[in-house]
Structures are given as structure tokens and as C-alpha cells.
Tab-separated table of C-alpha atoms in Angstrom:
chain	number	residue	atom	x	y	z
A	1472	UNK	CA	1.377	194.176	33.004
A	1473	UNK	CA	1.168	190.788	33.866
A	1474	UNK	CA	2.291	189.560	30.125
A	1475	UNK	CA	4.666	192.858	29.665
A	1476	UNK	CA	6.725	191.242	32.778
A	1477	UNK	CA	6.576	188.017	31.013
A	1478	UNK	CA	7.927	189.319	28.110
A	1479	UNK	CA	10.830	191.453	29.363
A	1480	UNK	CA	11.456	188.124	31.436
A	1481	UNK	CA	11.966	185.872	28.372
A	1482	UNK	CA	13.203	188.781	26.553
A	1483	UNK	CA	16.651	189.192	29.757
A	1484	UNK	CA	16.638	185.162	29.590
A	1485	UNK	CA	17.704	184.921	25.836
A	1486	UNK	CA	19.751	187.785	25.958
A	1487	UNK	CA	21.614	186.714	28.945
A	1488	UNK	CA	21.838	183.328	27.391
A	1489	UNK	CA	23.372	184.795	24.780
A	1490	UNK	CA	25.893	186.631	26.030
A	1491	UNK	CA	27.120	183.470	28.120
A	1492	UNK	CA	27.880	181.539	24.963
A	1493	UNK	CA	29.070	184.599	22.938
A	1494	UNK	CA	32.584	183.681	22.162
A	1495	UNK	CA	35.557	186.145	22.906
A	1496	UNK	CA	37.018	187.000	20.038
A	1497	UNK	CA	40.087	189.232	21.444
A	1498	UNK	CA	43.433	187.842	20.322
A	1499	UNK	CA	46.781	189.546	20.896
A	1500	UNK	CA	49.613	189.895	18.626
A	1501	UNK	CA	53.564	189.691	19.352
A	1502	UNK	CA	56.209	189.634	16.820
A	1503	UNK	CA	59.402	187.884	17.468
A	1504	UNK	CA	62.718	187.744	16.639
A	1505	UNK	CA	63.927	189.999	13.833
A	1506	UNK	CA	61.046	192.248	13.016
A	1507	UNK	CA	62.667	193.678	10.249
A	1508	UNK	CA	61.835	190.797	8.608
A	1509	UNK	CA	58.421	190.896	8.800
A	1510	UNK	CA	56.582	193.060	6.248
A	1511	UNK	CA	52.768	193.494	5.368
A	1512	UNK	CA	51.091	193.549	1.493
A	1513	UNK	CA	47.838	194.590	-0.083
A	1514	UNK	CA	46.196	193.315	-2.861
A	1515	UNK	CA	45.783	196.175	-5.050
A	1516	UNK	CA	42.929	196.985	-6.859
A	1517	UNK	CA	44.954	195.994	-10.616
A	1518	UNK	CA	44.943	192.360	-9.352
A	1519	UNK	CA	48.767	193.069	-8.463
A	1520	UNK	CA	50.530	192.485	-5.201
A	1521	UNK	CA	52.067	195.344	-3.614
A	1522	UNK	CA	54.156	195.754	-0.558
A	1523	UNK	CA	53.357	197.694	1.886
A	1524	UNK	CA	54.695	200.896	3.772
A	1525	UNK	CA	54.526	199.322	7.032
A	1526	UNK	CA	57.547	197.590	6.998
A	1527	UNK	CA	57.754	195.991	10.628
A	1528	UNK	CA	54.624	198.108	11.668
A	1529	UNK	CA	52.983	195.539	13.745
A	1530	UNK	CA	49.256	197.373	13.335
A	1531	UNK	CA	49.554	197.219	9.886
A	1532	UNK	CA	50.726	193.244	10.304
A	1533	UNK	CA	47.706	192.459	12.900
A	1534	UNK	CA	45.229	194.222	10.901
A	1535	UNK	CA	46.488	192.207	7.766
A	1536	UNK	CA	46.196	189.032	9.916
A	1537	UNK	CA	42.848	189.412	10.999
A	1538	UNK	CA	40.994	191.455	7.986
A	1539	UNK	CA	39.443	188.333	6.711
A	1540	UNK	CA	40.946	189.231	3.413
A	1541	UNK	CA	44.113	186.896	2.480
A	1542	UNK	CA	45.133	189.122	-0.221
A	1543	UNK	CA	46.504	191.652	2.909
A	1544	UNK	CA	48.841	189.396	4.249
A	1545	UNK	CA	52.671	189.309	5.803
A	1546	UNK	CA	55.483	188.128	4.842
A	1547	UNK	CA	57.687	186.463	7.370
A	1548	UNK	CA	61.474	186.515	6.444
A	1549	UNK	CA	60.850	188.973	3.315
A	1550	UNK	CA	64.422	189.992	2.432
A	1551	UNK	CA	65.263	186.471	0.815
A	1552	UNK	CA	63.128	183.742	-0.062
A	1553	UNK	CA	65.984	181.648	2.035
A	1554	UNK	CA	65.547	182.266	5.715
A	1555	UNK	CA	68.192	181.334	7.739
A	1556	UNK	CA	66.266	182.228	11.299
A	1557	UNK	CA	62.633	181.553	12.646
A	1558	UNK	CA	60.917	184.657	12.454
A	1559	UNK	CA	56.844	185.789	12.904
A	1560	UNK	CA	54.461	186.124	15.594
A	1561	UNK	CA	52.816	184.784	18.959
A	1562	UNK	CA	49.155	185.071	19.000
A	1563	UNK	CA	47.505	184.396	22.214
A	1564	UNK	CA	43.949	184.082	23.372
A	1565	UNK	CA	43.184	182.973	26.667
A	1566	UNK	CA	45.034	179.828	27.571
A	1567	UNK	CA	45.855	179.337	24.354
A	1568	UNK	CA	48.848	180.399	22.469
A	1569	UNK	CA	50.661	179.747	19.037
A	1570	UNK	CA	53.898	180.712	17.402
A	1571	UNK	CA	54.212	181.281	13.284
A	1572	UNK	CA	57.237	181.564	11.967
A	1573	UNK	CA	59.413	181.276	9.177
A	1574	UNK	CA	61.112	177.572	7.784
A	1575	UNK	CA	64.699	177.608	7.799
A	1576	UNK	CA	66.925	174.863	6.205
A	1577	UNK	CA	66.942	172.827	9.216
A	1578	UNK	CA	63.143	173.004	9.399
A	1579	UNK	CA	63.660	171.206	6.075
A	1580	UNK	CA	65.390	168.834	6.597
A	1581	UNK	CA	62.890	167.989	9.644
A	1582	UNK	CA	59.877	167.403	7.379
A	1583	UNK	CA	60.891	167.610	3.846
A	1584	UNK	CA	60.258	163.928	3.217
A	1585	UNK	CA	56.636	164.243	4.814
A	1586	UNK	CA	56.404	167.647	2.319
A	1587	UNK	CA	57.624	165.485	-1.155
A	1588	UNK	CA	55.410	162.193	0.048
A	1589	UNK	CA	51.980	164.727	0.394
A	1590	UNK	CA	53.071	166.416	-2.893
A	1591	UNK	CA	53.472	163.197	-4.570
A	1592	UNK	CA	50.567	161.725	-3.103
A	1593	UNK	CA	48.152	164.669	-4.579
A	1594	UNK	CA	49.816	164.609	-8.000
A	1595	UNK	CA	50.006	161.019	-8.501
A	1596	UNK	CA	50.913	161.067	-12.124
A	1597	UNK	CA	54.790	161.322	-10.622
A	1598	UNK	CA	54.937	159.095	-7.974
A	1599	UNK	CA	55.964	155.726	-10.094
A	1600	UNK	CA	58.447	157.981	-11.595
A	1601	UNK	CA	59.635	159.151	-8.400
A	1602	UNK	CA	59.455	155.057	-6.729
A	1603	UNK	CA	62.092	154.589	-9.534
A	1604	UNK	CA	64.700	156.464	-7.971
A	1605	UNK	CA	67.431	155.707	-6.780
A	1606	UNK	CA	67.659	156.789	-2.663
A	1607	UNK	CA	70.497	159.562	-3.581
A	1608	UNK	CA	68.583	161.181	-6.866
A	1609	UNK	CA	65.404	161.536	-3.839
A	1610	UNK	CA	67.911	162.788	-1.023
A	1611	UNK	CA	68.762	165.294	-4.109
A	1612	UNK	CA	65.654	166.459	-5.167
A	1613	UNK	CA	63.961	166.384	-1.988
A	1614	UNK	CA	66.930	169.037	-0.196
A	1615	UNK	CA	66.711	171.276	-3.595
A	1616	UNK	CA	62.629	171.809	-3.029
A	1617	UNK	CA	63.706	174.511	-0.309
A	1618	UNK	CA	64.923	176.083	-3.175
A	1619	UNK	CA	61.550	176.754	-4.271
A	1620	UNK	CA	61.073	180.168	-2.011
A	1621	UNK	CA	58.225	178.861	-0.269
A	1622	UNK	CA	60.184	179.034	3.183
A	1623	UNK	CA	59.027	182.955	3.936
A	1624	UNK	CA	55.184	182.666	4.034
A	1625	UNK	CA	52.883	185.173	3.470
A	1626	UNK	CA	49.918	184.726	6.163
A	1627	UNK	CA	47.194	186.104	4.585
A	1628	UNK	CA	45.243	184.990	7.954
A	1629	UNK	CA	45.222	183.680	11.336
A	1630	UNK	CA	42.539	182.944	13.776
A	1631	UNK	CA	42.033	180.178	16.618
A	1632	UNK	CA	39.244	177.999	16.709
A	1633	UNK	CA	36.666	176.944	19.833
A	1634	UNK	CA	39.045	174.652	21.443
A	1635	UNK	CA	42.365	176.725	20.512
A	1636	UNK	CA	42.966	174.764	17.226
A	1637	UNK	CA	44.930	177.170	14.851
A	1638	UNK	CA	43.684	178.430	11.297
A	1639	UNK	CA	45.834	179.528	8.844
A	1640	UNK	CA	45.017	181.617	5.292
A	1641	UNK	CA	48.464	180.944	3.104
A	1642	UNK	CA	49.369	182.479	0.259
A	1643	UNK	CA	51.257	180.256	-2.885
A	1644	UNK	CA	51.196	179.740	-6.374
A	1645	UNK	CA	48.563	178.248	-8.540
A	1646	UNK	CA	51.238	176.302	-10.563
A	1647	UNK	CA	54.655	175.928	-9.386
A	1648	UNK	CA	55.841	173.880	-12.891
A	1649	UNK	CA	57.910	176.514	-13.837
A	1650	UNK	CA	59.553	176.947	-10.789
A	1651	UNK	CA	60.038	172.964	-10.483
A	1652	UNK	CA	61.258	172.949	-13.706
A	1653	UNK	CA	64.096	175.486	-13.299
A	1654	UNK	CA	65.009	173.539	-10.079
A	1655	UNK	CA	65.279	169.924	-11.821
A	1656	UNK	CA	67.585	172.189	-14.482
A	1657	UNK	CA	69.626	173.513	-11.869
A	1658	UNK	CA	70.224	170.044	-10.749
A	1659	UNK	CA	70.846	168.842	-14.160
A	1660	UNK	CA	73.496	171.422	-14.817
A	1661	UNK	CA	75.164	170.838	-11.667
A	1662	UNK	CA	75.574	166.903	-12.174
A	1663	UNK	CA	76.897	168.096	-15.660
A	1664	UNK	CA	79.778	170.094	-14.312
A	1665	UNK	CA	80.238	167.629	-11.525
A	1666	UNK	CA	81.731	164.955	-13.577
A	1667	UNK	CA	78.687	163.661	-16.018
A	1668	UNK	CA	79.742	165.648	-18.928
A	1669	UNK	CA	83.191	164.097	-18.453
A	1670	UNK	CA	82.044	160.713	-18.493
A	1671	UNK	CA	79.909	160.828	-21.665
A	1672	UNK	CA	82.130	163.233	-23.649
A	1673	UNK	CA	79.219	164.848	-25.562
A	1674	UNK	CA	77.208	167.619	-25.500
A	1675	UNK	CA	74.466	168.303	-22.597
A	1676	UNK	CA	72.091	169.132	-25.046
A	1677	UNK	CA	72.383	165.901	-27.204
A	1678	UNK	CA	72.547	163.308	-24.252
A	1679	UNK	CA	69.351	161.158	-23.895
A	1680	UNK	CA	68.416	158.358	-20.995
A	1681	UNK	CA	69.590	155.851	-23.732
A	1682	UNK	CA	72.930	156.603	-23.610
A	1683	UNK	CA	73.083	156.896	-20.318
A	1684	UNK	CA	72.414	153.381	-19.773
A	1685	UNK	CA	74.699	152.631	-22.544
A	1686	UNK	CA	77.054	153.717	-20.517
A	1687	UNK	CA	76.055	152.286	-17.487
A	1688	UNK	CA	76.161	148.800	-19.115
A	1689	UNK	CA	79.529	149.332	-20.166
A	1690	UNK	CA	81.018	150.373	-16.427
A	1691	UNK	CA	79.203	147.846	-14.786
A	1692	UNK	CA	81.605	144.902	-14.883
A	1693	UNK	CA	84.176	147.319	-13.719
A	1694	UNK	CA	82.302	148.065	-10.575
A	1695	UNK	CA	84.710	147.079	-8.312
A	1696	UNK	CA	86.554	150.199	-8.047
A	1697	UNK	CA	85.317	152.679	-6.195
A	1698	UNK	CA	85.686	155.315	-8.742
A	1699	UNK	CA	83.189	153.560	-11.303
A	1700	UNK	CA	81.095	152.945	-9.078
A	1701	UNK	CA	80.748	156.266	-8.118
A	1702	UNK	CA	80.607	157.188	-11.561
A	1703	UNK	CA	77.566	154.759	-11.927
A	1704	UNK	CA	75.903	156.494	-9.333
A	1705	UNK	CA	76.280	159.981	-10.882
A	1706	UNK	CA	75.037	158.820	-14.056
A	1707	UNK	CA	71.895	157.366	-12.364
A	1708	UNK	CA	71.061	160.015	-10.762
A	1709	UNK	CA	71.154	162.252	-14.036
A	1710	UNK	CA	68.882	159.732	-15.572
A	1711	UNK	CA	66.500	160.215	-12.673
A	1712	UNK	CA	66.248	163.857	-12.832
A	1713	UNK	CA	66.064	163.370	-16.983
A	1714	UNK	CA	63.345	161.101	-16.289
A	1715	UNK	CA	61.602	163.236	-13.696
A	1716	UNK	CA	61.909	166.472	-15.841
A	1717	UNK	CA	60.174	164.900	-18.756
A	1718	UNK	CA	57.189	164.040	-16.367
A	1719	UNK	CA	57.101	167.601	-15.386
A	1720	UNK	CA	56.888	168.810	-19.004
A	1721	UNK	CA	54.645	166.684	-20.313
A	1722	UNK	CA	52.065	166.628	-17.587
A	1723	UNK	CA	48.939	169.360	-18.146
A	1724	UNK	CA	47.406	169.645	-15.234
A	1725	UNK	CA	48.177	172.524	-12.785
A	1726	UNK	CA	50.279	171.866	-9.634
A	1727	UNK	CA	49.343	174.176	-7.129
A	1728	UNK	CA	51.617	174.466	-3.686
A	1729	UNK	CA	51.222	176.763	-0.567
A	1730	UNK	CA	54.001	178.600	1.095
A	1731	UNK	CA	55.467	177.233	4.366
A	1732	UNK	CA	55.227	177.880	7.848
A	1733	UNK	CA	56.444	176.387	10.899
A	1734	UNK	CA	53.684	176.454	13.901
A	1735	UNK	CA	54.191	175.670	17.339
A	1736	UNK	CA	51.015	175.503	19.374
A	1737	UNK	CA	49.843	173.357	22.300
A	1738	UNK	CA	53.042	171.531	22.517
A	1739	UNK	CA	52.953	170.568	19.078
A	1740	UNK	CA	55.076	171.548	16.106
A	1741	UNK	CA	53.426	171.452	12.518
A	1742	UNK	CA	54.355	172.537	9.385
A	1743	UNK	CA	51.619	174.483	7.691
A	1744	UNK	CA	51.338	174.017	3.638
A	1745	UNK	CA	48.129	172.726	1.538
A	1746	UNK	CA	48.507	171.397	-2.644
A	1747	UNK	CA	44.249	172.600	-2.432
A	1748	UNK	CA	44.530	175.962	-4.199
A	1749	UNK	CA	41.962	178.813	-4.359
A	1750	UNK	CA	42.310	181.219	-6.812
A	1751	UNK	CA	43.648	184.995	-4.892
A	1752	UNK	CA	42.666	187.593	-7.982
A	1753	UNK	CA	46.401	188.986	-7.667
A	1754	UNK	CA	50.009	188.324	-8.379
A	1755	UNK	CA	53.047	189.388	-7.280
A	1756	UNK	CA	54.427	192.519	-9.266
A	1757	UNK	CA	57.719	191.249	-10.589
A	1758	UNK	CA	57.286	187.976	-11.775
A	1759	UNK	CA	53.264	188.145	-12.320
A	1760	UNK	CA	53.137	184.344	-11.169
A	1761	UNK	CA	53.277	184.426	-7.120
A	1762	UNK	CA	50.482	184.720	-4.659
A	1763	UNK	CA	48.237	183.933	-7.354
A	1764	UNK	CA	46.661	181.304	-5.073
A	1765	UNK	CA	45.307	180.733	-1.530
A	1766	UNK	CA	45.420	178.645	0.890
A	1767	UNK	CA	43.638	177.156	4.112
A	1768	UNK	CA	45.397	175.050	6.475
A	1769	UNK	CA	44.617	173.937	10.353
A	1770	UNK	CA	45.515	171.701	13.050
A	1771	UNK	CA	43.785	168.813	13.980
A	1772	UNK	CA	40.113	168.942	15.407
A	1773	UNK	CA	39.811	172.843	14.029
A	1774	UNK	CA	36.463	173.619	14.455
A	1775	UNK	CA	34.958	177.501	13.941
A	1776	UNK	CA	34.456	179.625	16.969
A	1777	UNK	CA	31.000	180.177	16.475
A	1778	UNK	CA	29.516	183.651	15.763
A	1779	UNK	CA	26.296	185.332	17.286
A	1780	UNK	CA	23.831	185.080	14.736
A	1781	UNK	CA	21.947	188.097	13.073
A	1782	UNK	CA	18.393	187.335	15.164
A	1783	UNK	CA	20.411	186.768	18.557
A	1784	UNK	CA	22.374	190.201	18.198
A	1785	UNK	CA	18.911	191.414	17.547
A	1786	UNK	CA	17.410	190.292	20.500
A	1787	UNK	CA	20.134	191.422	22.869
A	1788	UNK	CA	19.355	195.286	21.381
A	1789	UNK	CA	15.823	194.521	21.859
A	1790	UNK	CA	16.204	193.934	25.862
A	1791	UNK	CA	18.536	197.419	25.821
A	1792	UNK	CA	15.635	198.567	24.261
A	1793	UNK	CA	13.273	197.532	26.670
A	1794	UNK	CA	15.581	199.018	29.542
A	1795	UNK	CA	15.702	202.240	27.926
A	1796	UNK	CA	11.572	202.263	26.913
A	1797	UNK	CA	10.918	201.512	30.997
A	1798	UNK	CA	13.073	204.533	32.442
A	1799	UNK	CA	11.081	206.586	29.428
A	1800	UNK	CA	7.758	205.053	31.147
A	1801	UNK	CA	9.474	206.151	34.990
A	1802	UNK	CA	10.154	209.610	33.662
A	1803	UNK	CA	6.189	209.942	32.279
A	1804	UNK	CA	5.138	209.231	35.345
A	1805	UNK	CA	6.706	211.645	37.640
């Protein structure tokens, strides 16, 4: 009896222990703003990404957000790939509370620079390109990246850490060159119209960076006036984004990028994207190119909320078995 009491003894201490450092996991969900906004996907079993029936269903959305499975995700801002308000959720737990939301063009303009410096920095091959720039061809591209559609994230997961750091699961593409590449056209096409076509007189298709600076050289002792000089500037910056898409198309590599989202937690405000692709299994349904990747970002000092392991969970059902195995003894002995 003596060693049975011992027993049950160490047994209640561990479980008891146990239970005190057993993390709660509960986290509510709010969604804010316009919830029309907000829809929730599935991954379908074909590999292809499929929208949901729960438009603005917030079950659907918090079940998506905490499934452990990225593929489920929700969009925030789904209606355009251009948001033009902050929409998405408050998750609390405890003390600790964070807002995700959409990035609008203001948000851009807030941290684009920091976005283009971490994109250059992972994909070195076009940062010497890009040092060659003139300050307006970089004030160009830089505003036209918003373009990309990566403003109205799809959050395939959220979850907060053991000191209320924030983990995200975002969704993106694997390789964005295409994408890139029909924005640097975009921006070719509208310097063209703008007044470059006028200055060189020949066809778009036929104009290389040599006669650019052909022509450069020829309106540079005229620089004086403030016309030529502008036109000098146009005709740089055209160079610049010939220069820039010929990097693009000749580099082989991959260039993976996250969608965005804008996080306020703790006092802080971060903007959540990662160039550290995993590859999702799916793709959207139209263009069989998006969402093919994921994506995990966090705030500073994340660090896991740690889970009861396997033998622990088994000990605390071994001391409710011992309860229930003594009132079995008390009712075999009356």
C-alpha cells in the first residue's frame, strides 16, 4: 500500500506538473472592416485552387486559419488584387493581440523601398543592374511592384507564439518572372507613348540601349533648356528599364515572392512577405501559376508555443486512470 501511495503520489505530481506548463492554445477570431472582402479557399484534391462557398463566413475563415494546412487559406481584399482599404482580422489570445490586414497603396509607399532592397538583396544577380539607375527609373519601378497583386494575401495560417510573437503561413508564387516581366513592359510602353517614341522617331521594336545613348550624346550640350533635359531624363529611364528587362530574361533561376500583409501587433507595424518559397502542390484555377508556393514569416523573437508531448498526455490519462481504478476498489469493498 505503502508503494501504491507512492506511486499515485508521483503519478498526481507529473500530471499536475503538466498541466501547469500546458500552454493555452484558445485564440479568438474577429474580422474587420469590410467582410465582404474576405473570402476562404481549399486546395482541391486536382492540385487546383478553388474558392470557397463561404464567402465572408468567418467559421469557414478561422477554421482555414488554424487547420495547419496553408493550402485552406483566406484571401483578404479578394475582389481586386488592388486594395484600396485595410481589411482582415484581430486574433487575440490572452494579453496579446494582432491585426492582419490587407496593403493598400499607401502601405506601399511606407515600405516599398525596404520590399525592392530585400528582393534585391536575395536575388543578387540584379542588384548592380539596379545600383545603375538613375533615382527616377527606381522611384518608377519600385511604385509599379504594387502592381504585382501581391497586396490581397492569402493567409494560409496564423498562430502566436510563447511570448505573443506572431506566425504567419503566406501564400505566393514560386516564380514571379512573368509577372515582373509584363510589369517592366507596361512601363516600357508607357515611356513610349509618353514622349520616347517621339524623340527617337523609330519603331519600339527596333530601338536598342545603343541608340539611346546616341541620342543622349547628341542632347547633352543642349542641356540647358529645361525641355532637353527632361527629355534626357526620359530617355534614361527607358534605358534603365531596357537594361533591367534583359536581366530578367536572361536570368534562370526561379524568383519566388510571398504575398503581402500588413500586421500590427504589440505596438509594432510589420509588413509580412518572405523570397524563401516552399512548394504548395496547387495553383490557382485561372492562370495555373498563383499560390503555387508557401510561405512562413514571423516577428522578431518567434519562438513555438510548446506542445504536450505524446508520453506526458499519457501520463495525465494514467492518473484519471488511477482515480477511476480506486473508486472501482471503494465500490468492491462495500
Amino acid at each position: 500500500m505503502n508503494f501504491q501511495k507512492l506511486v499515485i503520489g508521483a503519478s498526481m505530481a507529473i500530471g499536475v506538473s503538466a498541466l501547469a506548463t500546458a500552454p493555452a492554445h484558445a485564440t479568438s477570431f474577429s474580422f474587420d472592416n469590410n467582410t465582404g472582402e474576405i473570402n476562404t479557399y481549399t486546395g482541391g484534391s486536382d492540385g487546383t485552387f478553388i474558392r470557397g462557398n463561404a464567402q465572408g463566413g468567418t467559421n469557414a475563415a478561422i477554421q482555414a486559419l488554424t487547420d495547419n494546412d496553408p493550402t485552406s487559406n483566406v484571401e483578404l481584399w479578394y475582389s481586386t488584387e488592388n486594395p484600396t482599404s485595410n481589411v482582415g482580422f484581430t486574433a487575440t489570445q490572452g494579453n496579446y493581440t494582432a491585426t492582419v490586414s490587407s496593403v493598400t497603396a499607401n502601405d506601399w509607399n511606407n515600405f516599398g523601398s525596404q520590399w525592392v532592397g530585400d528582393l534585391l538583396n536575395t536575388y543578387t544577380p540584379f542588384k548592380s543592374v539596379w545600383n545603375g539607375f538613375s533615382a527616377s527609373t527606381k522611384s518608377l519601378i519600385t511604385s509599379s511592384f504594387s502592381s504585382l497583386g501581391i497586396g490581397d494575401p492569402n493567409i494560409g495560417g496564423f498562430q502566436f507564439g510563447q511570448n505573443g510573437a506572431v506566425q504567419l503561413q503566406l501564400v505566393g508564387d514560386l516564380d514571379v518572372k512573368t509577372k515582373l516581366s509584363a510589369t517592366i513592359s507596361s512601363n516600357l510602353n508607357a515611356a513610349w507613348s509618353g514622349g520616347v517614341g517621339a524623340i527617337l522617331g523609330k519603331a519600339q521594336a527596333s530601338i536598342t540601349v545603343s541608340d539611346i545613348d546616341a541620342k543622349i550624346s547628341l542632347l547633352k550640350p543642349l542641356s540647358a533648356s529645361t525641355t532637353v533635359q527632361a527629355q534626357i531624363n526620359l530617355l534614361t529611364s527607358y534605358k534603365d528599364l531596357l537594361n533591367f528587362q534583359t536581366t530578367l530574361n536572361g536570368y534562370a533561376g526561379g524568383i519566388g515572392v510571398s504575398e503581402i500583409a500588413k500586421v500590427v501587433t504589440g505596438g509594432q507595424t510589420y509588413y509580412a512577405y518572405s523570397f524563401n518559397p516552399t512548394v504548395s502542390g496547387i495553383t490557382a484555377s485561372d492562370d495555373r501559376l498563383s499560390y503555387s508556393a508557401c510561405y512562413t514569416w514571423n516577428t522578431p523573437g518567434y519562438t513555438p508555443t510548446p506542445v504536450p508531448e505524446s508520453s506526458v498526455m499519457l501520463g495525465l490519462l494514467g492518473v484519471a486512470g488511477i482515480f477511476v481504478t480506486q473508486r472501482k476498489f471503494k465500490k468492491a469493498s462495500i
